[in-house]
Short mmCIF file of C-alpha atoms and ligand atoms in Angstrom, two decimals:
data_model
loop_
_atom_site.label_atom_id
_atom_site.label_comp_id
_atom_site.label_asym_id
_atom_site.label_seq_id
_atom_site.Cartn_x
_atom_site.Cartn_y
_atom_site.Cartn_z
CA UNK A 1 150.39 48.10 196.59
CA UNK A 2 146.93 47.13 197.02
CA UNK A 3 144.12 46.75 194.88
CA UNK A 4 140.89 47.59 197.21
CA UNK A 5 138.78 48.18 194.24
CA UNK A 6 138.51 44.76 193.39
CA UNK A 7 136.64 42.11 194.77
CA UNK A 8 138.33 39.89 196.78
CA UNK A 9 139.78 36.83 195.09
CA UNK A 10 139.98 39.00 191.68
CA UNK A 11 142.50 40.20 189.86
CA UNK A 12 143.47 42.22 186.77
CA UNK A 13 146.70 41.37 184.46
CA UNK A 14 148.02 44.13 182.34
CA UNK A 15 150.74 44.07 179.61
CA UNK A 16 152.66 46.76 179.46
CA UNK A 17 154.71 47.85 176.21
CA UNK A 18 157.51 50.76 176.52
CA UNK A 19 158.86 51.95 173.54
CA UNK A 20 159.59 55.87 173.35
CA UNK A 21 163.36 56.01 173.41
CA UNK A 22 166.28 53.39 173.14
CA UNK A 23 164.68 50.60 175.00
CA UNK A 24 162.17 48.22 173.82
CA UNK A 25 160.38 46.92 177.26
CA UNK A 26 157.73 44.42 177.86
CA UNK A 27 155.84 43.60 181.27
CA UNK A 28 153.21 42.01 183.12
CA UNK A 29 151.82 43.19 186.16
CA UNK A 30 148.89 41.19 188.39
CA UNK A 31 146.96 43.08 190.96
CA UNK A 32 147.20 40.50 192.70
CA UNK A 33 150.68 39.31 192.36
CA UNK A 34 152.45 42.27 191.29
CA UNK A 35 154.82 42.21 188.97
CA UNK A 36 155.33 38.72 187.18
CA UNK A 37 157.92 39.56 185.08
CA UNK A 38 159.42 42.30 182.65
CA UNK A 39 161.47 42.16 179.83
CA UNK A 40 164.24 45.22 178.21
CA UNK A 41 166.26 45.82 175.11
CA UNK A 42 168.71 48.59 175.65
CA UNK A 43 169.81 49.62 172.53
CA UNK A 44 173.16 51.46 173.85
CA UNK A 45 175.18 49.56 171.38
CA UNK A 46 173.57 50.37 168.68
CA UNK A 47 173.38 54.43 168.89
CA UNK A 48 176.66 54.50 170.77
CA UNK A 49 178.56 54.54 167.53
CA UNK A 50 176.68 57.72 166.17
CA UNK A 51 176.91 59.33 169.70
CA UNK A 52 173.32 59.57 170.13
CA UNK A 53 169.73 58.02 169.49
CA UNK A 54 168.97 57.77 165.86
CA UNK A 55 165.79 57.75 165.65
CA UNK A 56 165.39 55.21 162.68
CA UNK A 57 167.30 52.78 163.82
CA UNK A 58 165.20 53.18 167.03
CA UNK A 59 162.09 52.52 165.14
CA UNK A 60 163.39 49.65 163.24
CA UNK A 61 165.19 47.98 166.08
CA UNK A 62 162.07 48.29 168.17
CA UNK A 63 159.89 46.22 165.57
CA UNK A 64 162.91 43.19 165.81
CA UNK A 65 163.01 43.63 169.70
CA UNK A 66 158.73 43.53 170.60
CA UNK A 67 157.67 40.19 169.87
CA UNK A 68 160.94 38.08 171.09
CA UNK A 69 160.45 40.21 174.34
CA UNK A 70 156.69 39.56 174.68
CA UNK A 71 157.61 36.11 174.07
CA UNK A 72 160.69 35.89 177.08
CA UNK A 73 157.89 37.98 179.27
CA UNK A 74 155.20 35.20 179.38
CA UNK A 75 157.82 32.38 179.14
CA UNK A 76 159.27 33.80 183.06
CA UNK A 77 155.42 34.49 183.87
CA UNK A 78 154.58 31.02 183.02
CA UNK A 79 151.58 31.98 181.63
CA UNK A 80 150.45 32.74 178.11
CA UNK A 81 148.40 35.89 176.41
CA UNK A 82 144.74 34.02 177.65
CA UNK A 83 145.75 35.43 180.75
CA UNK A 84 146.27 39.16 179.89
CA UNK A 85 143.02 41.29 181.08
CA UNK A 86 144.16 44.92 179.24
CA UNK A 87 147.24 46.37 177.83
CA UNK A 88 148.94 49.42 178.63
CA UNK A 89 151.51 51.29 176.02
CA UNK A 90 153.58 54.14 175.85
CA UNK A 91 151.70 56.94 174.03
CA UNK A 92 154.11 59.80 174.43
CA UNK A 93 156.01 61.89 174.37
CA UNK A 94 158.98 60.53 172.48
CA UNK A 95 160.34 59.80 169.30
CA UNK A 96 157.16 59.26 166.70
CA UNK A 97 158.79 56.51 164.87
CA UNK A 98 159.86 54.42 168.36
CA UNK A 99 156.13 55.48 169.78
CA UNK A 100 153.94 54.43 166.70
CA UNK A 101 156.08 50.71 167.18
CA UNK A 102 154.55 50.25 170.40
CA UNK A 103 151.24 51.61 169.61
CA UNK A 104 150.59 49.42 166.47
CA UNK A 105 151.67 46.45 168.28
CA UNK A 106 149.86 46.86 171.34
CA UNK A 107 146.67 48.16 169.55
CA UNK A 108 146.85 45.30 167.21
CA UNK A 109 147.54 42.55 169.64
CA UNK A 110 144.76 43.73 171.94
CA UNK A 111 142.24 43.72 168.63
CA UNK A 112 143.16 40.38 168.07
CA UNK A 113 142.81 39.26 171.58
CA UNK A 114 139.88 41.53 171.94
CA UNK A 115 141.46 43.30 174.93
CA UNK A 116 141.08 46.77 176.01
CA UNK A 117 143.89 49.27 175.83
CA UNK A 118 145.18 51.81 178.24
CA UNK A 119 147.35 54.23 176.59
CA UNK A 120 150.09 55.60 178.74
CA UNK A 121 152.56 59.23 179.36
CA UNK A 122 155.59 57.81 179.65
CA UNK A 123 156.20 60.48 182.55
CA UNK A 124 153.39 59.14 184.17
CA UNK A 125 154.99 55.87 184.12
CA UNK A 126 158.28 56.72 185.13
CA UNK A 127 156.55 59.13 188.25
CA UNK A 128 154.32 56.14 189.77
CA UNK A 129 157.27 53.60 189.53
CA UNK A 130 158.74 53.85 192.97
CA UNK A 131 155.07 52.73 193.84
CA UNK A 132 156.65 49.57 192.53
CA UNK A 133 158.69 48.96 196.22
CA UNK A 134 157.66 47.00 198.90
CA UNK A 135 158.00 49.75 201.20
CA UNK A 136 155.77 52.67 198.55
CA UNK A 137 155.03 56.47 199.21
CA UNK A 138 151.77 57.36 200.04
CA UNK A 139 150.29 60.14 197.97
CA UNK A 140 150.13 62.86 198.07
CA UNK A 141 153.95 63.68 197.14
CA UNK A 142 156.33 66.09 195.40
CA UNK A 143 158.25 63.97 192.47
CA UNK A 144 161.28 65.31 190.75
CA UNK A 145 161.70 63.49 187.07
CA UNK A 146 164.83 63.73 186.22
CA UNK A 147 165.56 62.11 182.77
CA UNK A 148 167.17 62.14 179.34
CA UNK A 149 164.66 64.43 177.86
CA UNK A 150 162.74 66.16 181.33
CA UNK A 151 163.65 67.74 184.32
CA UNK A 152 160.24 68.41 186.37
CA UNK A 153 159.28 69.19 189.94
CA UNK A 154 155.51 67.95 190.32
CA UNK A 155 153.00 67.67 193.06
CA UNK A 156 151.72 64.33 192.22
CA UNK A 157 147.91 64.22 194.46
CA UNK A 158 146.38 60.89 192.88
CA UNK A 159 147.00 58.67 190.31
CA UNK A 160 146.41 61.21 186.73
CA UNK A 161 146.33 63.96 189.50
CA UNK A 162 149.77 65.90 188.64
CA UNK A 163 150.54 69.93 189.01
CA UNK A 164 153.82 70.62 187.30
CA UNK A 165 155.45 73.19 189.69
CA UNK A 166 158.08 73.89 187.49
CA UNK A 167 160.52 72.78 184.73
CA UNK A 168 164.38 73.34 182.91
CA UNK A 169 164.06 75.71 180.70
CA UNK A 170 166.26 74.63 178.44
CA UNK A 171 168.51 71.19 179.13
CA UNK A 172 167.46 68.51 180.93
CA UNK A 173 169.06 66.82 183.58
CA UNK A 174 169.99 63.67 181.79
CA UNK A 175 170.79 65.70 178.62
CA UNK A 176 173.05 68.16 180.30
CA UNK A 177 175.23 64.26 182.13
CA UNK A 178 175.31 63.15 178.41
CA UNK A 179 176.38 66.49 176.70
CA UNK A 180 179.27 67.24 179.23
CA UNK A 181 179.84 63.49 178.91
CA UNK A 182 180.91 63.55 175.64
CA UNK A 183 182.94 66.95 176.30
CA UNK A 184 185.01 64.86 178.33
CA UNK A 185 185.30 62.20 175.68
CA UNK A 186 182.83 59.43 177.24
CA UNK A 187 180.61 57.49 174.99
CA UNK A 188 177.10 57.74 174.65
CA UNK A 189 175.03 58.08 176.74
CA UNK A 190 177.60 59.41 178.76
CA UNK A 191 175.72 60.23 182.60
CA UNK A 192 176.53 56.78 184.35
CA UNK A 193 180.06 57.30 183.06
CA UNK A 194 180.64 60.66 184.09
CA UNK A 195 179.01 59.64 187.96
CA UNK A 196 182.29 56.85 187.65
CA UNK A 197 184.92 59.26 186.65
CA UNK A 198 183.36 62.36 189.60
CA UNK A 199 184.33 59.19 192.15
CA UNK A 200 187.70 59.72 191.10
CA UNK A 201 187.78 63.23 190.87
CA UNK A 202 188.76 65.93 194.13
CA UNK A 203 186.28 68.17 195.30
CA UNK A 204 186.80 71.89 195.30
CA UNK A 205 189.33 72.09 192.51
CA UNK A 206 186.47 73.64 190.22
CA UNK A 207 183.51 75.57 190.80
CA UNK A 208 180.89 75.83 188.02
CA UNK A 209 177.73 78.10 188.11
CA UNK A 210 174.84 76.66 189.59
CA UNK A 211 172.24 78.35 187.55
CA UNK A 212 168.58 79.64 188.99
CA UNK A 213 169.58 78.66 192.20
CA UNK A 214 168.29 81.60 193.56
CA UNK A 215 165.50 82.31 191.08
CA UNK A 216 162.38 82.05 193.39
CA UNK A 217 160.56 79.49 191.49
CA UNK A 218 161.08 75.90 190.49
CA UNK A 219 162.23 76.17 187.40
CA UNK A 220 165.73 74.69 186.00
CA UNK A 221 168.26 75.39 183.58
CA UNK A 222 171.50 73.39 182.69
CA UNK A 223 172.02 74.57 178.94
CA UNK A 224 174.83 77.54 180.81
CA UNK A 225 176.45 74.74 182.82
CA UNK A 226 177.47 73.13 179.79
CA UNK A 227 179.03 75.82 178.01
CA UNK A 228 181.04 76.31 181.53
CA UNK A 229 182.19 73.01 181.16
CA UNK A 230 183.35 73.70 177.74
CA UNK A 231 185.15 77.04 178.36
CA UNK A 232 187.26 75.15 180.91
CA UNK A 233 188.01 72.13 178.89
CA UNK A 234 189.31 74.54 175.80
CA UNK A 235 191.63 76.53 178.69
CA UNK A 236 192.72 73.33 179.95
CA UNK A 237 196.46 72.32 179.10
CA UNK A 238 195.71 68.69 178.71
CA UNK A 239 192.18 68.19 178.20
CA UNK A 240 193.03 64.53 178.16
CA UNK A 241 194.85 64.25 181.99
CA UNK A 242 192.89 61.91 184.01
CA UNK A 243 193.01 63.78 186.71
CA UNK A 244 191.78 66.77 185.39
CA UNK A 245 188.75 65.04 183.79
CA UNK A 246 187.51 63.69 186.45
CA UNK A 247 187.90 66.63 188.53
CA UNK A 248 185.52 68.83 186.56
CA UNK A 249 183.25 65.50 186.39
CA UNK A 250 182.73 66.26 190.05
CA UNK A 251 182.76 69.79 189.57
CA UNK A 252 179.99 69.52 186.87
CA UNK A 253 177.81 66.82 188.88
CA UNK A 254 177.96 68.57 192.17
CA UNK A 255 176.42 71.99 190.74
CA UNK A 256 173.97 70.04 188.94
CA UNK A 257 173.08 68.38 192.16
CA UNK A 258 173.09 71.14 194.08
CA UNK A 259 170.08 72.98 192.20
CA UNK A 260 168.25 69.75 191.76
CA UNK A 261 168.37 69.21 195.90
CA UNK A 262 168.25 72.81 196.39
CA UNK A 263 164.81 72.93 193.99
CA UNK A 264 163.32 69.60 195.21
CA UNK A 265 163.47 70.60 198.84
CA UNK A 266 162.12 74.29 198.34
CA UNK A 267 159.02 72.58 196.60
CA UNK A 268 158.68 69.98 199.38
CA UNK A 269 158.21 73.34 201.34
CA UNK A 270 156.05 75.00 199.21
CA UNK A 271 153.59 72.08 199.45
CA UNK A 272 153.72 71.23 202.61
CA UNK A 273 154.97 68.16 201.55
CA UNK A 274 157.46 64.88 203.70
CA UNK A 275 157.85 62.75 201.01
CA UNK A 276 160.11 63.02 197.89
CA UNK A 277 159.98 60.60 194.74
CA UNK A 278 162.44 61.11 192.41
CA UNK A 279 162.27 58.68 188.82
CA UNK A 280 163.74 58.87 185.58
CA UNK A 281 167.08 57.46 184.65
CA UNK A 282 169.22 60.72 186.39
CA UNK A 283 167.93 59.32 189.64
CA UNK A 284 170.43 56.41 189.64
CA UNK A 285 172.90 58.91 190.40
CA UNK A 286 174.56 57.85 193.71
CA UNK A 287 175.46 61.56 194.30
CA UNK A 288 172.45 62.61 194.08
CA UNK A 289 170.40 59.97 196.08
CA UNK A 290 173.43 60.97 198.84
CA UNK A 291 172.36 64.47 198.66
CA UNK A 292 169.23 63.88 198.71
CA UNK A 293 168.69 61.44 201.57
CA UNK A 294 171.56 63.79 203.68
CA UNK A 295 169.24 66.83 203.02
CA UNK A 296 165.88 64.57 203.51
CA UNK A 297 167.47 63.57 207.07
CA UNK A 298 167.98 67.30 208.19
CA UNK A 299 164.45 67.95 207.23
CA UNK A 300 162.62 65.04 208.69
CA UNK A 301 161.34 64.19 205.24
CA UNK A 302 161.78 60.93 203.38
CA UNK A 303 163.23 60.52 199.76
CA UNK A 304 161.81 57.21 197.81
CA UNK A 305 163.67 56.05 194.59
CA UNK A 306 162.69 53.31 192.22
CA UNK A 307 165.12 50.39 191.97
CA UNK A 308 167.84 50.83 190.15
CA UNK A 309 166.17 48.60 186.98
CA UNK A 310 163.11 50.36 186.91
CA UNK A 311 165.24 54.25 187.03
CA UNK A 312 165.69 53.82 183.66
CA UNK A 313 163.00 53.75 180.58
CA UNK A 314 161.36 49.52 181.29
CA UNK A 315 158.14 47.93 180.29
CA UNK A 316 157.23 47.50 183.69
CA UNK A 317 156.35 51.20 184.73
CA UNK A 318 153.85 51.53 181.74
CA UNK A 319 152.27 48.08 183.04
CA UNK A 320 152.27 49.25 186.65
CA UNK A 321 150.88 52.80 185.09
CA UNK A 322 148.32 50.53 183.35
CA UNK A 323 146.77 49.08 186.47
CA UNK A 324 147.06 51.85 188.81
CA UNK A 325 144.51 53.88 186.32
CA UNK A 326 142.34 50.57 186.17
CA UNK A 327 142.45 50.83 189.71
CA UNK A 328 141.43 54.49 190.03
CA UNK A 329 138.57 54.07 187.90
CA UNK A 330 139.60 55.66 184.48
CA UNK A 331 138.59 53.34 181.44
CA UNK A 332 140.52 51.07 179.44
CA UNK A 333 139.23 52.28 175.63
CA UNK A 334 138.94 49.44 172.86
CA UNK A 335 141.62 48.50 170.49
CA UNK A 336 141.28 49.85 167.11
CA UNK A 337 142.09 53.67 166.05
CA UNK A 338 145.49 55.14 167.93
CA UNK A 339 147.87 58.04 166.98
CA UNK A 340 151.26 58.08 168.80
CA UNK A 341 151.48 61.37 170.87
CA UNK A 342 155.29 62.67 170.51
CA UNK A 343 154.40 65.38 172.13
CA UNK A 344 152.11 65.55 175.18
CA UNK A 345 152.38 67.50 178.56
CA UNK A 346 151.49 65.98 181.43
CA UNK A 347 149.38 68.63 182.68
CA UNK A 348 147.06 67.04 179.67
CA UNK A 349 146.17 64.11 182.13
CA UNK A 350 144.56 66.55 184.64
CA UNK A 351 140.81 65.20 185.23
CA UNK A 352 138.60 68.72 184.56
O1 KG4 B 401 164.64 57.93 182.02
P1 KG4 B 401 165.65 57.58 180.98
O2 KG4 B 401 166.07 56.16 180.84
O3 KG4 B 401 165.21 57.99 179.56
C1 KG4 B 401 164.44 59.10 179.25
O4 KG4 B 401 163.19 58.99 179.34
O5 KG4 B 401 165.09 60.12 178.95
O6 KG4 B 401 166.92 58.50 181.30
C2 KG4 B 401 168.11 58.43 180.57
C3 KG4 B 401 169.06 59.49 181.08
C4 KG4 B 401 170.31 59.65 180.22
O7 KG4 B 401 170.53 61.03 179.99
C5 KG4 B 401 171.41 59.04 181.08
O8 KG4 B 401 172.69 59.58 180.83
C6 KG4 B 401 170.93 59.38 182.46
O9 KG4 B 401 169.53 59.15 182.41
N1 KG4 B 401 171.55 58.53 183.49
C7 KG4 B 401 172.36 59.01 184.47
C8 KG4 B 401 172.77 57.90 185.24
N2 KG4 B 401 172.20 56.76 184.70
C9 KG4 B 401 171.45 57.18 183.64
N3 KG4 B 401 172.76 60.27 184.74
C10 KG4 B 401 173.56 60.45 185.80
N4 KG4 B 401 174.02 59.45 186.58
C11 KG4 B 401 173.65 58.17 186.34
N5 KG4 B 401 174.11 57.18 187.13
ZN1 ZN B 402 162.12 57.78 180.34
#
């Protein structure tokens, strides 16, 4: 990625502080340089127990986690907090508790280092991070998020220039992995799981529904796919055979699959559009990156992920964010008064 705005020999370096879920992540990315080095927290362990993110523990674990990870960020930078130009933070959406962590932090640390701030959607992170590659996109492109909490097909025409095209209407991708997940009795959060037990499982023994396949528009929903799952685990004799569980794992993951490739490629169409992104955590599905990259091939069209590290929620997509909007010419604003945003569509970044 370059920088042409700056002069030459100049460079900008942004913290970046992620915060919104179950991960604490911190980052710093040089215009120059790239990316010097990014710290993460999952905090799996902890919510696994209660089969899902608690939001209070979240909060609290995300106050113990910030500073020890700013800390390990500059120590691999070798560099120290003279050296950081602005910092970028999560805004929204997300949980309000996990948000406000980041906010306060970053806000405060950039008053006291008198440092502007550039608050930042967390979609918006997650959409620009295949940018991150050596080998990025060019824009304009189609980008399908697919994450714990958003399924979204967008026409992505500039950095904080994004057209939603169309969303789930109920589930989202991520959330729909995790739910079934734990209908087959696999911990939280259950999608990377269920993608290991579909490897064993044989295709064709079950078909589920691949809802608004053939409903015309881009939207999604996985809330019905679900409940299929569920009507076939209560008929099942053993719910607990191997075999049978990781048969409607692959049953379950190929119909979700299906519509997402079906959906993706329709709006590549629709835009007139060669170049596919796809980011959130879903997109470190193997089965779907095969899908998509056999259907891409067919097409003449080219699919661009993120690396596996960066799929997932990370500190260094909200730095990246951070100085790609530096670098498009919107303004930093100064530290001081914040609110998180817990919710906050991304249409809301649309430039007038
Ligand atoms: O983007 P992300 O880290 O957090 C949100 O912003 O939501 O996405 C997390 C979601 C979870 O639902 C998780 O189960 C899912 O991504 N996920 C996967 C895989 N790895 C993570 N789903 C399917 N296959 C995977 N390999
Ligand atoms: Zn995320």
């Amino acid at each position: 990625m370059t920088f042409s705005f700056l002069p030459a020999g100049t460079s900008l370096c942004v913290l970046g502080v992620e915060s919104s879920c179950d991960e604490t992540g911190v980052a710093l990315y040089d215009t120059g340089r790239g990316l010097l080095a990014h710290a993460l927290h999952s905090q799996i362990a902890l919510h696994a127990q209660y089969g899902g993110v608690v939001p209070e523990l979240a909060s609290r674990d995300h106050i113990r986690r910030v500073v020890p990870l700013l800390r390990q960020t500059l120590a691999d930078a070798q560099t120290s907090l003279a050296s950081v130009d602005a910092i970028a933070y999560t805004q929204g959406p997300g949980l309000a508790g996990a948000l406000l962590v980041g906010c306060a932090f970053a806000e405060g640390l950039a008053a006291a280092l008198d440092k502007p701030v550039l608050p930042i959607h967390h979609l918006e992170g997650h959409l620009l991070s295949p940018l991150l590659a050596s080998d990025p996109p060019e824009f304009p492109f189609v980008a399908l998020l697919v994450s714990g909490g958003h399924t979204q097909l967008i026409a992505v025409e500039g950095v904080g220039r994004y057209r939603l095209l169309g969303e789930t209407l109920d589930d989202a991708a991520g959330e729909a992995f995790d739910k079934t997940a734990k209908l087959l009795g696999l911990p939280y959060p259950g999608g990377a799981a269920l993608s290991r037990l579909a490897e064993a499982g044989r295709p064709d023994v079950y078909h589920f529904p691949r809802p608004m396949l053939h409903s015309g528009d881009f939207n999604f929903s996985f809330a019905g796919l679900k409940t299929a799952v569920l009507t076939r685990v209560r008929q099942a004799t053993d719910p607990e055979d191997p075999a049978f569980r990781a048969d409607v794992a692959l049953a379950f993951q190929t119909a979700l699959t299906e519509v997402l490739v079906k959906k993706a490629f329709a709006a590549l169409k629709h835009t007139r559009q060669k170049q596919l992104v796809v980011a959130g955590g879903v997109g470190a599905n193997r089965a779907l990156r095969a899908a998509l990259d056999h259907e891409a091939q067919k097409r003449d069209c080219r699919v661009y992920y993120p690396a596996l590290e960066f799929c997932t929620d990370n500190g260094a997509m909200i730095a990246f964010a951070g100085a790609l909007r530096l670098a498009a010419g919107f303004s930093p604003k100064s530290a001081g008064a914040f609110s998180a945003r817990p919710r906050w569509p991304l249409q809301e970044l649309m430039p007038d």
